[in-house]
Short mmCIF file of C-alpha atoms and ligand atoms in Angstrom, two decimals:
data_model
loop_
_atom_site.label_atom_id
_atom_site.label_comp_id
_atom_site.label_asym_id
_atom_site.label_seq_id
_atom_site.Cartn_x
_atom_site.Cartn_y
_atom_site.Cartn_z
CA UNK L 42 -20.28 92.48 35.84
CA UNK L 43 -23.93 92.10 34.82
CA UNK L 44 -25.41 88.89 36.14
CA UNK L 45 -29.08 89.68 35.91
CA UNK L 46 -29.82 88.31 39.35
CA UNK L 47 -28.82 91.45 41.20
CA UNK L 48 -26.68 89.29 43.49
CA UNK L 49 -23.29 90.95 43.99
CA UNK L 50 -21.74 87.67 45.03
CA UNK L 51 -22.31 86.15 41.63
CA UNK L 52 -20.80 86.91 38.31
CA UNK L 53 -21.30 85.59 34.83
CA UNK L 54 -18.03 84.52 33.20
CA UNK L 55 -18.11 83.02 29.72
CA UNK L 56 -15.52 80.38 30.58
CA UNK L 57 -16.86 79.22 33.93
CA UNK L 58 -18.41 75.76 34.28
CA UNK L 59 -20.28 74.36 37.26
CA UNK L 60 -19.27 71.04 38.70
CA UNK L 61 -22.34 69.45 37.15
CA UNK L 62 -21.56 70.83 33.68
CA UNK L 63 -18.00 69.64 33.97
CA UNK L 64 -19.05 66.20 35.11
CA UNK L 65 -21.47 65.57 32.27
CA UNK L 66 -19.22 66.95 29.52
CA UNK L 67 -16.16 65.31 31.01
CA UNK L 68 -17.75 61.89 31.36
CA UNK L 69 -18.78 61.92 27.72
CA UNK L 70 -15.31 62.93 26.68
CA UNK L 71 -13.73 60.19 28.77
CA UNK L 72 -16.09 57.65 27.16
CA UNK L 73 -15.02 58.77 23.69
CA UNK L 74 -11.36 58.56 24.58
CA UNK L 75 -11.83 55.09 26.05
CA UNK L 76 -13.47 53.90 22.80
CA UNK L 77 -10.67 55.50 20.81
CA UNK L 78 -8.04 53.61 22.81
CA UNK L 79 -9.81 50.31 22.15
CA UNK L 80 -10.19 51.03 18.43
CA UNK L 81 -6.67 52.32 17.91
CA UNK L 82 -5.08 49.10 16.59
CA UNK L 83 -7.84 48.78 13.98
CA UNK L 84 -7.46 52.28 12.60
CA UNK L 85 -4.85 53.26 10.00
CA UNK L 86 -1.67 54.70 11.56
CA UNK L 87 -2.39 57.88 9.62
CA UNK L 88 -5.19 59.01 7.30
CA UNK L 89 -2.43 60.22 4.95
CA UNK L 90 -4.38 63.31 3.91
CA UNK L 91 -2.87 66.28 2.11
CA UNK L 92 -2.56 69.53 4.09
CA UNK L 93 -5.48 71.02 2.15
CA UNK L 94 -7.68 68.00 2.91
CA UNK L 95 -6.88 68.39 6.59
CA UNK L 96 -7.48 72.12 6.44
CA UNK L 97 -10.84 71.72 4.75
CA UNK L 98 -12.04 69.52 7.62
CA UNK L 99 -11.75 72.62 9.82
CA UNK L 100 -14.82 74.80 9.45
CA UNK L 101 -14.94 78.59 9.77
CA UNK L 102 -11.89 80.73 9.27
CA UNK L 103 -12.82 83.70 11.39
CA UNK L 104 -12.76 83.94 15.16
CA UNK L 105 -16.28 83.29 16.46
CA UNK L 106 -17.86 86.38 17.91
CA UNK L 107 -20.22 84.63 20.26
CA UNK L 108 -19.43 81.58 22.30
CA UNK L 109 -20.50 77.94 22.05
CA UNK L 110 -21.19 75.66 24.99
CA UNK L 111 -18.48 73.28 26.12
CA UNK L 112 -20.92 70.40 25.63
CA UNK L 113 -21.36 71.20 21.94
CA UNK L 114 -17.69 71.76 21.34
CA UNK L 115 -16.56 68.57 23.01
CA UNK L 116 -19.22 66.59 21.18
CA UNK L 117 -17.66 67.44 17.81
CA UNK L 118 -13.95 67.88 18.45
CA UNK L 119 -12.91 64.31 19.36
CA UNK L 120 -13.87 63.07 15.86
CA UNK L 121 -12.03 65.94 14.24
CA UNK L 122 -8.89 64.69 15.93
CA UNK L 123 -9.56 60.96 15.67
CA UNK L 124 -10.26 61.20 11.91
CA UNK L 125 -7.41 63.51 10.92
CA UNK L 126 -4.45 62.57 13.10
CA UNK L 127 -1.40 60.40 12.89
CA UNK L 128 -1.32 58.07 15.89
CA UNK L 129 2.05 57.51 17.44
CA UNK L 130 0.27 55.23 19.89
CA UNK L 131 -0.67 52.83 17.08
CA UNK L 132 1.07 49.43 17.40
CA UNK L 133 2.61 49.86 13.95
CA UNK L 134 3.96 53.38 14.42
CA UNK L 135 7.75 53.12 14.24
CA UNK L 136 8.62 56.51 12.83
CA UNK L 137 11.24 58.66 14.50
CA UNK L 138 11.71 58.13 18.22
CA UNK L 139 8.23 59.11 19.28
CA UNK L 140 6.58 56.80 21.74
CA UNK L 141 3.16 55.47 22.43
CA UNK L 142 1.75 57.51 25.31
CA UNK L 143 0.68 55.93 28.59
CA UNK L 144 -3.06 56.56 29.07
CA UNK L 145 -2.44 57.44 32.71
CA UNK L 146 -0.50 60.41 31.35
CA UNK L 147 -3.64 61.73 29.68
CA UNK L 148 -5.50 61.55 32.97
CA UNK L 149 -2.55 63.13 34.74
CA UNK L 150 -2.57 66.08 32.33
CA UNK L 151 -6.28 66.58 32.98
CA UNK L 152 -5.71 66.60 36.72
CA UNK L 153 -2.63 68.81 36.42
CA UNK L 154 -4.53 71.36 34.34
CA UNK L 155 -7.45 71.33 36.78
CA UNK L 156 -5.21 72.23 39.73
CA UNK L 157 -2.97 74.34 37.47
CA UNK L 158 -0.01 74.93 39.78
CA UNK L 159 2.67 77.27 38.47
CA UNK L 160 5.75 75.12 39.01
CA UNK L 161 8.10 78.06 38.47
CA UNK L 162 7.99 79.05 42.12
CA UNK L 163 7.60 76.84 45.18
CA UNK L 164 5.18 79.22 46.84
CA UNK L 165 2.81 78.84 43.88
CA UNK L 166 3.07 75.08 43.71
CA UNK L 167 3.96 73.53 47.06
CA UNK L 168 3.00 69.93 46.29
CA UNK L 169 3.68 70.07 42.54
CA UNK L 170 7.24 71.33 43.16
CA UNK L 171 7.87 68.51 45.63
CA UNK L 172 6.47 66.01 43.12
CA UNK L 173 8.75 67.36 40.40
CA UNK L 174 11.74 67.12 42.77
CA UNK L 175 10.82 63.54 43.61
CA UNK L 176 10.34 62.71 39.93
CA UNK L 177 13.83 64.00 39.22
CA UNK L 178 15.29 61.92 42.06
CA UNK L 179 13.47 58.85 40.74
CA UNK L 180 14.68 59.43 37.19
CA UNK L 181 18.23 59.73 38.54
CA UNK L 182 17.74 56.54 40.55
CA UNK L 183 16.41 54.75 37.48
CA UNK L 184 19.59 55.61 35.57
CA UNK L 185 21.91 54.88 38.50
CA UNK L 186 22.85 58.58 38.67
CA UNK L 187 23.41 60.28 42.07
CA UNK L 188 20.02 61.27 43.51
CA UNK L 189 21.70 64.36 44.98
CA UNK L 190 21.86 65.76 41.45
CA UNK L 191 19.96 68.81 40.30
CA UNK L 192 17.39 68.54 37.60
CA UNK L 193 14.52 70.13 35.80
CA UNK L 194 11.73 68.92 33.56
CA UNK L 195 11.59 70.66 30.20
CA UNK L 196 9.65 70.40 26.96
CA UNK L 197 11.77 67.68 25.38
CA UNK L 198 15.18 66.44 24.35
CA UNK L 199 16.20 69.58 22.51
CA UNK L 200 15.71 71.81 25.52
CA UNK L 201 17.06 69.14 27.89
CA UNK L 202 20.28 69.19 25.88
CA UNK L 203 20.27 73.00 25.80
CA UNK L 204 20.07 73.08 29.59
CA UNK L 205 23.01 70.67 29.94
CA UNK L 206 24.94 72.67 27.36
CA UNK L 207 24.32 75.98 29.17
CA UNK L 208 25.17 74.53 32.58
CA UNK L 209 28.39 73.03 31.23
CA UNK L 210 29.38 76.18 29.41
CA UNK L 211 28.86 78.28 32.52
CA UNK L 212 30.83 75.80 34.63
CA UNK L 213 33.82 75.52 32.30
CA UNK L 214 34.21 78.93 30.67
CA UNK L 215 37.37 80.50 32.12
CA UNK L 216 35.96 84.03 32.01
CA UNK L 217 32.64 85.56 33.09
CA UNK L 218 30.46 84.78 30.09
CA UNK L 219 27.35 86.28 31.69
CA UNK L 220 28.97 89.69 31.61
CA UNK L 221 31.44 89.44 28.79
CA UNK L 222 29.88 87.01 26.36
CA UNK L 223 31.23 83.85 24.82
CA UNK L 224 34.32 85.06 22.94
CA UNK L 225 37.38 86.44 24.71
CA UNK L 226 40.21 88.05 22.69
CA UNK L 227 39.47 85.75 19.75
CA UNK L 228 39.35 82.66 21.96
CA UNK L 229 36.28 80.47 21.43
CA UNK L 230 34.63 77.93 23.71
CA UNK L 231 34.73 74.63 21.82
CA UNK L 232 32.25 71.76 22.03
CA UNK L 233 32.92 68.25 20.69
CA UNK L 234 30.19 66.00 19.34
CA UNK L 235 30.07 62.98 17.09
CA UNK L 236 29.12 63.37 13.45
CA UNK L 237 25.91 61.48 14.26
CA UNK L 238 24.69 64.01 16.84
CA UNK L 239 21.11 65.25 16.68
CA UNK L 240 20.50 68.73 15.20
CA UNK L 241 19.99 70.22 18.67
CA UNK L 242 23.69 71.07 18.77
CA UNK L 243 23.42 73.31 15.70
CA UNK L 244 20.52 75.15 17.29
CA UNK L 245 22.36 75.49 20.60
CA UNK L 246 25.52 76.83 18.97
CA UNK L 247 23.52 79.26 16.84
CA UNK L 248 21.05 80.47 19.44
CA UNK L 249 23.35 80.74 22.44
CA UNK L 250 25.88 82.84 20.60
CA UNK L 251 28.79 80.48 20.15
CA UNK L 252 28.28 79.99 16.45
CA UNK L 253 28.43 76.70 14.56
CA UNK L 254 32.19 77.04 14.06
CA UNK L 255 32.58 76.37 17.79
CA UNK L 256 31.32 72.81 17.27
CA UNK L 257 33.77 70.06 16.29
CA UNK L 258 32.03 67.18 14.55
CA UNK L 259 34.26 64.23 15.36
CA UNK L 260 34.15 61.50 12.68
CA UNK L 261 32.71 58.09 13.55
CA UNK L 262 34.11 54.61 12.98
CA UNK L 263 32.52 51.92 10.80
CA UNK L 264 30.06 51.20 13.60
CA UNK L 265 29.05 54.91 13.71
CA UNK L 266 30.70 55.48 17.13
CA UNK L 267 32.71 58.59 17.91
CA UNK L 268 36.47 58.11 17.24
CA UNK L 269 38.02 58.93 20.61
CA UNK L 270 41.53 59.06 19.09
CA UNK L 271 40.38 61.81 16.73
CA UNK L 272 38.57 63.53 19.60
CA UNK L 273 41.81 63.69 21.57
CA UNK L 274 43.76 64.97 18.58
CA UNK L 275 41.17 67.69 17.92
CA UNK L 276 41.20 68.85 21.56
CA UNK L 277 45.00 69.14 21.44
CA UNK L 278 44.84 71.03 18.16
CA UNK L 279 42.29 73.50 19.55
CA UNK L 280 44.39 74.16 22.66
CA UNK L 281 47.43 74.73 20.46
CA UNK L 282 45.36 77.24 18.46
CA UNK L 283 44.51 79.17 21.62
CA UNK L 284 40.88 78.06 21.88
CA UNK L 285 39.16 76.78 25.01
CA UNK L 286 37.74 73.25 24.83
CA UNK L 287 34.88 73.03 27.32
CA UNK L 288 32.60 70.11 26.65
CA UNK L 289 32.19 66.72 24.98
CA UNK L 290 28.77 65.32 24.11
CA UNK L 291 28.46 61.55 24.07
CA UNK L 292 25.45 59.77 22.63
CA UNK L 293 23.58 57.24 24.75
CA UNK L 294 21.79 56.09 21.64
CA UNK L 295 22.07 58.27 18.54
CA UNK L 296 18.79 59.37 17.10
CA UNK L 297 19.55 57.92 13.68
CA UNK L 298 20.60 54.37 14.52
CA UNK L 299 20.63 53.99 18.33
CA UNK L 300 24.41 53.63 18.47
CA UNK L 301 26.01 54.18 21.88
CA UNK L 302 29.27 56.14 21.79
CA UNK L 303 32.32 54.76 23.65
CA UNK L 304 31.12 56.51 26.80
CA UNK L 305 33.74 55.03 29.22
CA UNK L 306 36.62 56.34 27.06
CA UNK L 307 34.93 59.71 26.59
CA UNK L 308 34.32 59.99 30.34
CA UNK L 309 37.98 59.22 31.07
CA UNK L 310 39.19 61.74 28.51
CA UNK L 311 36.91 64.44 29.94
CA UNK L 312 38.26 63.80 33.42
CA UNK L 313 41.85 63.94 32.21
CA UNK L 314 41.25 67.13 30.18
CA UNK L 315 38.94 68.83 32.71
CA UNK L 316 36.04 69.00 30.23
CA UNK L 317 32.32 68.85 30.92
CA UNK L 318 30.90 65.44 29.95
CA UNK L 319 27.36 65.75 28.69
CA UNK L 320 25.40 62.67 27.65
CA UNK L 321 22.59 62.98 25.15
CA UNK L 322 20.33 60.19 26.31
CA UNK L 323 17.15 61.75 24.91
CA UNK L 324 16.33 58.49 23.22
CA UNK L 325 18.48 55.80 24.79
CA UNK L 326 19.04 56.64 28.46
CA UNK L 327 16.31 54.28 29.77
CA UNK L 328 17.94 51.38 27.90
CA UNK L 329 20.45 51.32 30.76
CA UNK L 330 17.76 49.30 32.56
CA UNK L 331 17.81 46.51 30.03
CA UNK L 332 20.04 43.44 29.98
CA UNK L 333 19.79 43.71 26.17
CA UNK L 334 21.64 47.06 26.04
CA UNK L 335 25.40 47.56 25.54
CA UNK L 336 27.32 47.71 28.85
CA UNK L 337 28.96 51.01 27.78
CA UNK L 338 25.72 52.76 28.66
CA UNK L 339 26.67 52.41 32.33
CA UNK L 340 29.31 55.11 31.87
CA UNK L 341 26.45 57.59 31.52
CA UNK L 342 26.59 57.58 35.31
CA UNK L 343 29.90 59.46 35.13
CA UNK L 344 28.40 62.36 33.16
CA UNK L 345 28.30 65.92 34.47
CA UNK L 346 24.89 66.25 32.84
CA UNK L 347 22.40 63.97 31.14
CA UNK L 348 19.54 64.86 28.82
CA UNK L 349 16.73 62.34 28.75
CA UNK L 350 13.22 62.34 27.39
CA UNK L 351 10.40 60.81 29.43
CA UNK L 352 8.18 61.43 26.39
CA UNK L 353 10.30 58.97 24.45
CA UNK L 354 11.29 55.76 26.18
CA UNK L 355 9.36 56.29 29.41
CA UNK L 356 6.17 56.64 27.37
CA UNK L 357 4.91 59.91 28.87
CA UNK L 358 2.61 61.91 26.60
CA UNK L 359 4.26 64.93 24.98
CA UNK L 360 5.85 67.05 26.31
CA UNK L 361 8.35 65.87 28.90
CA UNK L 362 12.11 66.13 28.71
CA UNK L 363 14.52 66.18 31.64
CA UNK L 364 18.03 67.40 32.38
CA UNK L 365 20.00 65.93 35.26
CA UNK L 366 23.13 67.75 36.45
CA UNK L 367 25.47 66.03 38.86
CA UNK L 368 26.12 69.16 40.94
CA UNK L 369 22.95 71.27 41.35
CA UNK L 370 25.06 74.41 41.82
CA UNK L 371 25.85 74.28 38.12
CA UNK L 372 22.18 74.66 37.22
CA UNK L 373 21.80 77.56 39.62
CA UNK L 374 25.05 79.03 38.31
CA UNK L 375 23.68 79.09 34.78
CA UNK L 376 20.07 80.05 35.43
CA UNK L 377 19.66 81.82 38.77
CA UNK L 378 19.95 85.55 39.10
CA UNK L 379 19.99 85.38 42.86
CA UNK L 380 22.67 84.53 45.38
CA UNK L 381 22.45 80.82 46.05
CA UNK L 382 20.37 80.33 49.17
CA UNK L 383 19.51 76.71 48.55
CA UNK L 384 21.43 74.55 50.98
CA UNK L 385 22.88 71.30 49.77
CA UNK L 386 24.26 70.13 53.11
CA UNK L 387 21.06 68.49 54.39
CA UNK L 388 21.62 69.96 57.89
CA UNK L 389 18.44 72.02 58.08
CA UNK L 390 15.04 71.70 56.51
CA UNK L 391 15.47 72.15 52.79
CA UNK L 392 13.35 74.84 51.21
CA UNK L 393 11.42 73.60 48.18
CA UNK L 394 13.20 74.16 44.91
CA UNK L 395 12.16 77.19 42.87
CA UNK L 396 12.33 75.65 39.42
CA UNK L 397 12.57 78.98 37.61
CA UNK L 398 16.14 79.11 38.93
CA UNK L 399 16.97 75.78 37.30
CA UNK L 400 16.13 76.37 33.69
CA UNK L 401 14.95 78.59 30.88
CA UNK L 402 11.31 78.99 31.86
CA UNK L 403 9.70 81.29 34.37
CA UNK L 404 6.06 80.18 34.63
CA UNK L 405 6.00 76.41 34.28
CA UNK L 406 3.31 73.77 33.95
CA UNK L 407 3.00 70.59 35.96
CA UNK L 408 4.66 68.18 33.51
CA UNK L 409 5.98 66.10 36.36
CA UNK L 410 2.62 64.59 37.27
CA UNK L 411 2.30 62.39 34.18
CA UNK L 412 5.90 61.21 34.48
CA UNK L 413 5.58 60.58 38.21
CA UNK L 414 2.35 58.61 37.84
CA UNK L 415 3.69 56.60 34.90
CA UNK L 416 6.76 55.62 36.92
CA UNK L 417 4.51 54.41 39.74
CA UNK L 418 2.01 52.58 37.53
CA UNK L 419 4.80 50.60 35.86
CA UNK L 420 7.30 50.53 38.69
CA UNK L 421 10.95 49.87 37.88
CA UNK L 422 10.08 46.31 36.86
CA UNK L 423 7.40 47.42 34.45
CA UNK L 424 9.70 49.95 32.82
CA UNK L 425 12.52 47.40 32.47
CA UNK L 426 10.08 44.96 30.88
CA UNK L 427 8.68 47.44 28.34
CA UNK L 428 12.06 48.82 27.30
CA UNK L 429 13.59 45.34 27.03
CA UNK L 430 10.62 44.06 25.04
CA UNK L 431 10.97 46.97 22.61
CA UNK L 432 14.62 46.05 22.09
CA UNK L 433 13.81 42.37 21.58
CA UNK L 434 11.06 43.24 19.10
CA UNK L 435 13.47 45.41 17.16
CA UNK L 436 15.95 42.53 17.08
CA UNK L 437 13.21 40.20 15.84
CA UNK L 438 12.24 42.70 13.15
CA UNK L 439 15.85 42.96 12.03
CA UNK L 440 16.14 39.18 11.78
CA UNK L 441 12.96 38.96 9.75
CA UNK L 442 14.19 41.70 7.42
CA UNK L 443 17.58 40.00 7.02
CA UNK L 444 15.85 36.73 6.12
CA UNK L 445 13.98 38.28 3.19
CA UNK L 446 15.86 37.99 -0.14
CA UNK L 447 14.61 41.39 -1.37
CA UNK L 448 15.54 43.30 1.79
CA UNK L 449 18.98 44.33 2.93
CA UNK L 450 19.41 44.66 6.71
CA UNK L 451 21.85 47.40 7.76
CA UNK L 452 22.04 48.26 11.45
CA UNK L 453 20.27 47.25 14.67
CA UNK L 454 21.07 49.05 17.93
CA UNK L 455 18.85 49.49 20.99
CA UNK L 456 15.37 49.49 19.40
CA UNK L 457 16.21 50.98 15.99
CA UNK L 458 16.72 48.93 12.89
CA UNK L 459 17.70 50.22 9.42
CA UNK L 460 17.34 48.39 6.11
CA UNK L 461 16.44 48.94 2.47
CA UNK L 462 14.60 47.32 -0.38
CA UNK L 463 16.78 45.91 -3.14
CA UNK L 464 14.85 44.40 -6.06
CA UNK L 465 16.15 41.11 -7.41
CA UNK L 466 17.21 42.69 -10.72
CA UNK L 467 19.30 45.44 -9.12
CA UNK L 468 22.88 44.87 -7.92
CA UNK L 469 24.08 47.57 -5.51
CA UNK L 470 27.62 48.91 -5.75
CA UNK L 471 27.68 51.00 -8.92
CA UNK L 472 26.91 54.75 -8.73
CA UNK L 473 23.90 54.38 -11.08
CA UNK L 474 22.34 51.50 -9.20
CA UNK L 475 23.04 53.10 -5.79
CA UNK L 476 21.39 56.32 -6.81
CA UNK L 477 18.45 54.34 -8.23
CA UNK L 478 18.12 52.48 -4.91
CA UNK L 479 18.19 55.77 -3.01
CA UNK L 480 15.39 57.15 -5.10
CA UNK L 481 13.42 53.91 -4.90
CA UNK L 482 13.70 53.64 -1.12
CA UNK L 483 12.84 57.30 -0.64
CA UNK L 484 9.65 56.72 -2.61
CA UNK L 485 8.88 53.60 -0.56
CA UNK L 486 9.14 55.62 2.65
CA UNK L 487 6.88 58.33 1.22
CA UNK L 488 4.30 55.76 0.19
CA UNK L 489 4.39 53.89 3.49
CA UNK L 490 4.03 57.15 5.41
CA UNK L 491 1.04 58.02 3.28
CA UNK L 492 -0.80 54.70 3.23
CA UNK L 493 -1.04 54.21 6.98
CA UNK L 494 -0.45 50.46 7.23
CA UNK L 495 2.88 50.88 9.00
CA UNK L 496 4.85 54.05 9.65
CA UNK L 497 8.64 54.12 9.33
CA UNK L 498 11.10 56.97 8.82
CA UNK L 499 14.49 57.05 7.14
CA UNK L 500 18.20 57.49 7.75
CA UNK L 501 21.20 57.92 5.48
CA UNK L 502 24.38 55.90 6.13
CA UNK L 503 27.40 56.35 3.83
CA UNK L 504 25.17 58.08 1.27
CA UNK L 505 22.70 55.18 1.16
CA UNK L 506 19.07 56.00 1.85
CA UNK L 507 17.61 53.54 4.35
CA UNK L 508 14.29 52.79 5.97
CA UNK L 509 14.39 53.14 9.73
CA UNK L 510 12.02 51.53 12.23
CA UNK L 511 12.19 52.71 15.86
CA UNK L 512 10.21 50.70 18.38
CA UNK L 513 9.49 52.92 21.37
CA UNK L 514 6.02 51.53 21.60
CA UNK L 515 4.52 49.29 24.27
CA UNK L 516 1.64 48.39 21.94
CA UNK L 517 3.79 46.76 19.25
CA UNK L 518 3.54 42.96 19.20
CA UNK L 519 5.68 40.28 17.59
CA UNK L 520 2.96 39.82 14.94
CA UNK L 521 3.26 43.52 14.07
CA UNK L 522 7.01 43.39 13.54
CA UNK L 523 6.87 40.14 11.59
CA UNK L 524 4.32 41.70 9.23
CA UNK L 525 6.75 44.46 8.22
CA UNK L 526 8.96 42.69 5.62
CA UNK L 527 6.06 41.64 3.39
CA UNK L 528 4.50 45.10 3.52
CA UNK L 529 7.76 46.81 2.54
CA UNK L 530 8.44 44.32 -0.24
CA UNK L 531 4.92 44.65 -1.64
CA UNK L 532 5.20 48.45 -1.75
CA UNK L 533 8.78 48.15 -3.02
CA UNK L 534 7.72 45.99 -5.96
CA UNK L 535 4.94 48.43 -6.85
CA UNK L 536 7.24 51.44 -6.79
CA UNK L 537 10.00 49.59 -8.66
CA UNK L 538 7.54 48.58 -11.40
CA UNK L 539 6.41 52.20 -11.75
CA UNK L 540 9.96 53.56 -11.87
CA UNK L 541 11.50 51.09 -14.34
C1 PLP F 609 14.74 62.98 20.01
C2 PLP F 609 16.13 63.35 20.28
C3 PLP F 609 16.49 64.67 20.56
C4 PLP F 609 15.48 65.79 20.52
O1 PLP F 609 14.46 65.53 21.46
P1 PLP F 609 13.01 66.21 21.35
O2 PLP F 609 12.26 65.59 22.46
O3 PLP F 609 12.49 65.83 19.99
O4 PLP F 609 13.20 67.67 21.48
C5 PLP F 609 17.82 64.92 20.85
N1 PLP F 609 18.72 63.94 20.88
C6 PLP F 609 18.42 62.65 20.61
C7 PLP F 609 19.48 61.60 20.69
C8 PLP F 609 17.11 62.31 20.31
O5 PLP F 609 16.79 61.04 20.06
#
């Protein structure tokens, strides 16, 4: 408590900053970030360094004993990050479904951290909790989902799907799973997903005690969509075996290829069979806004729960996922330990939602602010424009790939396109040549990911290794996508020459 001045009202704290200190350090930091944003398109997508190169850029391996001023730290640290990072905000970043981040989101996170509300409890975060509630209503409105739904912001698509899974399981299990667990006299609670479902379902089945054998991976048709006839047959088989079907997961854009499952048929089957209908829209849900998207996406509006990811196609900085649940009681049923006091009848003043009762977390940060501000900066129109442009750019990329004699275009759905390099002296179709092409294209992806000119990822369809470009990026231009074929072919020729 020593402060040297003898004034009991003052205290020295190593982490405190005065307003003046904050202003001068903060202004410099903001200037550096502004320069970085302007330079971004001219930097490589990634420096492509090895882990040990990255590690050696970090000095000092022991915890400092004495402190350093914020001014000195923030002078040096921006370059450390700018020089040794992969930039998913680069116009030519098309790897995985990770988006460019709206700059307003960075400012929102700064403001959110400065106020630092704990959005677990309403009493600790009066305005932040209301803003999160409004954000959830707006996200529902954006998707055409009832705005009377319950919802919660989470870290991302994995947890958003977990929350839908847990709410659905609680709603449909015929016995008290909170007390008795998830197996009853050998009867298991069964979940149905398409073979193209993201790995979150494995984690959910493993971590929440149902086990992976409780998941039925329904085969897909030639267009990679869930076979609803096989889904129905499997449900009937499970009932005959004494198990308890509870839930079907439909994809509103699979992570691999952007395929939309036959959501209207799945919705109808769930209604008929009294099953929970969960939609994994972590990637594709916002495509419902676009005239370019398949009309089947509209059936997402019939779901009991939807997982979506504002940090994907709503361009919020990481992390922001969201679960929407048609009937808010089902969220409280799964996550609240208290009698339900929240009134849904709108007859009296509604208490603010206590978000700890709606999900897995207790203390919670103010993720909503960046999503809420992004939605307002763009407006519905701005969001529709960006998402639709991403889809059109992906279509243009696919056309350009298809037009190149050394590239083979495979799939194009929403804003994901898959393709591979096939050298002129290789004819696909024999096991030897196919396995050579797999190896060749895998090496092309590795080299592209290392060199930093463009960044793509991969997918495997019918045992063929493919390059995969996902445009969830408001900085990508037509010139960027039209540059892709030549870059892939140039690298492809190099790798082919080395391998043969
Ligand atoms: C990205 C994705 C997930 C996982 O989301 P995270 O935000 O990475 O946790 C789940 N499902 C689909 C369809 C996805 O695209």
